[in-house]
Short mmCIF file of C-alpha atoms in Angstrom, two decimals:
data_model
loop_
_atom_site.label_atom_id
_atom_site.label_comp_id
_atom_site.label_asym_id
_atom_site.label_seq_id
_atom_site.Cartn_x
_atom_site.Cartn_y
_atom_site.Cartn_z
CA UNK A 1 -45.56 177.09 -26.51
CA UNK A 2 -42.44 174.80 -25.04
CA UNK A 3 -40.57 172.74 -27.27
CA UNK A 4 -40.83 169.06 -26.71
CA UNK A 5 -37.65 166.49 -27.11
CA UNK A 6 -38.47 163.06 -28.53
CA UNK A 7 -39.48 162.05 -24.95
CA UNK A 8 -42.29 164.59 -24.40
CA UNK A 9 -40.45 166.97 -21.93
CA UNK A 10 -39.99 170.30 -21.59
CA UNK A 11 -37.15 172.23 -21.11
CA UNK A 12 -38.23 172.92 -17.80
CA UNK A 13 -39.22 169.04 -16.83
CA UNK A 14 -35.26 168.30 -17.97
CA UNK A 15 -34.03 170.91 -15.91
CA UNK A 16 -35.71 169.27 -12.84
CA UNK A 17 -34.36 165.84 -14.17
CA UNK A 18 -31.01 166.97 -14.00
CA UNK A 19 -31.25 168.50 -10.55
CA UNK A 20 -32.58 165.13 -9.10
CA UNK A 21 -29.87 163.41 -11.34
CA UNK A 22 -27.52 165.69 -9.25
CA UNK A 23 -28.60 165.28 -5.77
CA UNK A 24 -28.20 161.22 -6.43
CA UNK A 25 -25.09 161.14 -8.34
CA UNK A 26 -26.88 159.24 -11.03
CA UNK A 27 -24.23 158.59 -13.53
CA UNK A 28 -26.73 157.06 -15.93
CA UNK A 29 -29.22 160.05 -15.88
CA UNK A 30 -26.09 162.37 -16.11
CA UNK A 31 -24.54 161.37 -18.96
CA UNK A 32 -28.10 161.05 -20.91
CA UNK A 33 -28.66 164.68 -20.28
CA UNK A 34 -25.04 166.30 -20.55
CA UNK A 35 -23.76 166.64 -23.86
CA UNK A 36 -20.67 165.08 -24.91
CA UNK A 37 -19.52 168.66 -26.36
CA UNK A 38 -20.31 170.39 -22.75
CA UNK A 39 -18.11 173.40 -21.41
CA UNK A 40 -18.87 174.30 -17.69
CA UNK A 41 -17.55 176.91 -15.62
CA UNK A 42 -17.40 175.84 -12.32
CA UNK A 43 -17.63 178.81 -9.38
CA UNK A 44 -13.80 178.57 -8.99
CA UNK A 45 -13.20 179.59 -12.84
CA UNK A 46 -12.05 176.01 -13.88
CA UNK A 47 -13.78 174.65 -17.40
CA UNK A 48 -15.29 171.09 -16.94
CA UNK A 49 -16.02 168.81 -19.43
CA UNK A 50 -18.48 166.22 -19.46
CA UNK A 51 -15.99 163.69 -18.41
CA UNK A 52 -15.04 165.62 -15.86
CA UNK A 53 -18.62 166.20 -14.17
CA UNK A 54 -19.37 162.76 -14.59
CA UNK A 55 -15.93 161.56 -12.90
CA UNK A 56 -16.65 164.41 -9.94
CA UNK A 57 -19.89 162.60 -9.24
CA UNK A 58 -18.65 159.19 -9.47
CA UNK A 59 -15.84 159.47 -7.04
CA UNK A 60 -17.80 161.65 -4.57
CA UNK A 61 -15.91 165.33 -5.28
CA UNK A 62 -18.99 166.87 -6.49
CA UNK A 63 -21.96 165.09 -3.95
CA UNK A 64 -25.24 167.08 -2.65
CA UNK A 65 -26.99 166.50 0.11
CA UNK A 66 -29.98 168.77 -0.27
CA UNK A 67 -30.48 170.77 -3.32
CA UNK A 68 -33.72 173.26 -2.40
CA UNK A 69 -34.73 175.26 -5.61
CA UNK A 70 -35.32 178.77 -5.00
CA UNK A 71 -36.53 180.14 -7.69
CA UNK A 72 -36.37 178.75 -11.91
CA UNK A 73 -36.46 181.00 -14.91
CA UNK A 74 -36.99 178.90 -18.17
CA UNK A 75 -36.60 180.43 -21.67
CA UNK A 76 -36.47 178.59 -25.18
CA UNK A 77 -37.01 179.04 -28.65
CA UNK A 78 -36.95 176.05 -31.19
CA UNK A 79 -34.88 173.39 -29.81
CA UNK A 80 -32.76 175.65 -27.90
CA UNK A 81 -32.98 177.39 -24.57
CA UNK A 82 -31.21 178.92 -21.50
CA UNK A 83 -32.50 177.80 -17.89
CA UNK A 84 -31.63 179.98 -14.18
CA UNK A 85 -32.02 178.03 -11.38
CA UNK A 86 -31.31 179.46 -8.09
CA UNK A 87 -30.65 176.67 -5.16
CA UNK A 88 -29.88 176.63 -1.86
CA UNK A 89 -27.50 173.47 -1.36
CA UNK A 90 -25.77 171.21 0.83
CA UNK A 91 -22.58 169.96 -0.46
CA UNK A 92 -20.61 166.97 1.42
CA UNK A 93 -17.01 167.74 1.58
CA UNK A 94 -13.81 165.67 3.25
CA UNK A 95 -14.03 168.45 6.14
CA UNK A 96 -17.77 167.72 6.26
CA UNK A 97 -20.87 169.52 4.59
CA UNK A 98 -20.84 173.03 2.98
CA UNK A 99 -24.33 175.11 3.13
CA UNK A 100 -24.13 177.46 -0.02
CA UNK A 101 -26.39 179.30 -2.23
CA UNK A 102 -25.98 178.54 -5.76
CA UNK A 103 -27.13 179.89 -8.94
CA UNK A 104 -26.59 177.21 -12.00
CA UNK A 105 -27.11 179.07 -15.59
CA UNK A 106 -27.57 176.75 -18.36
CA UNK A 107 -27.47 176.17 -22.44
CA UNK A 108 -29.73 173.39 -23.76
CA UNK A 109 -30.23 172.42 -27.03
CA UNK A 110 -32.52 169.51 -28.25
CA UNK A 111 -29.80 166.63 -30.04
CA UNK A 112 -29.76 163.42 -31.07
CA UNK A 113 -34.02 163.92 -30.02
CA UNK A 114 -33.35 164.88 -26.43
CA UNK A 115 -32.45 168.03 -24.25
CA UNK A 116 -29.12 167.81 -23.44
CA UNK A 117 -26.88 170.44 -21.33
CA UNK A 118 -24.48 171.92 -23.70
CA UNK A 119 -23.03 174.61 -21.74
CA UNK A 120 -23.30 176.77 -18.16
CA UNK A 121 -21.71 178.05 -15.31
CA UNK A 122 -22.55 177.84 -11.45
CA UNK A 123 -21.84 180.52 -8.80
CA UNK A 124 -21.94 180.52 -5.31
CA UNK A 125 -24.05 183.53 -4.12
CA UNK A 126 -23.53 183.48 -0.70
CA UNK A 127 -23.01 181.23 2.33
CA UNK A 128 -26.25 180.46 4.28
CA UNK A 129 -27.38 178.55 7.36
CA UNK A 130 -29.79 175.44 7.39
#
């Protein structure tokens, strides 16, 4: 049975949420479904804060132009839970765009009545063409 946040979504329905909050660089979506005490590990090795992902997105350093999900492995127990998402993405970069593979690993926790990102990591698997 999936837990539920105050809204009615699942785990997995915030996970997609998030990825189309991504791909848009919705600031407003974001920062409903990051937690303020997020910790990140980006694929360089560099922690990020909420502030920071937020502030990446809204000056165009971290912008997608495709994100295509692979594949999406969803776990939880009560209002907690750990999602895998495997992506092929399109990055936009000052030299131009960047096709990678990425794999995003994720905490969630239901607070303050919502699912909310608390922790993760991303890593680039590979390089790939279109």
């Amino acid at each position: 049975m999936s837990t539920r946040d105050g809204a009615g979504r699942t785990i997995d329905d915030t996970e997609t949420e998030l990825l189309d909050a991504m791909r848009e660089s919705d600031l407003v979506a974001l920062d409903r479904l990051i937690s303020d005490q997020l910790t990140f590990i980006g694929p360089d090795g560099a922690v990020l804060t909420k502030q920071a992902d937020l502030e990446a997105h809204r000056t165009g350093a971290t912008s997608f132009e495709t994100i295509d999900v692979l594949s999406r492995d969803a776990t939880e127990t009560d209002e907690e839970g750990r999602t895998k998402t495997v992506a092929n993405a399109v990055l936009r970069a000052a030299e131009g765009t960047v096709s990678v593979r990425l794999t995003w690993h994720r905490e969630w926790r239901v607070l303050d009545g919502r699912w909310q990102v608390v922790a993760g990591a991303v890593e680039a698997l590979a390089d790939h063409s279109g």
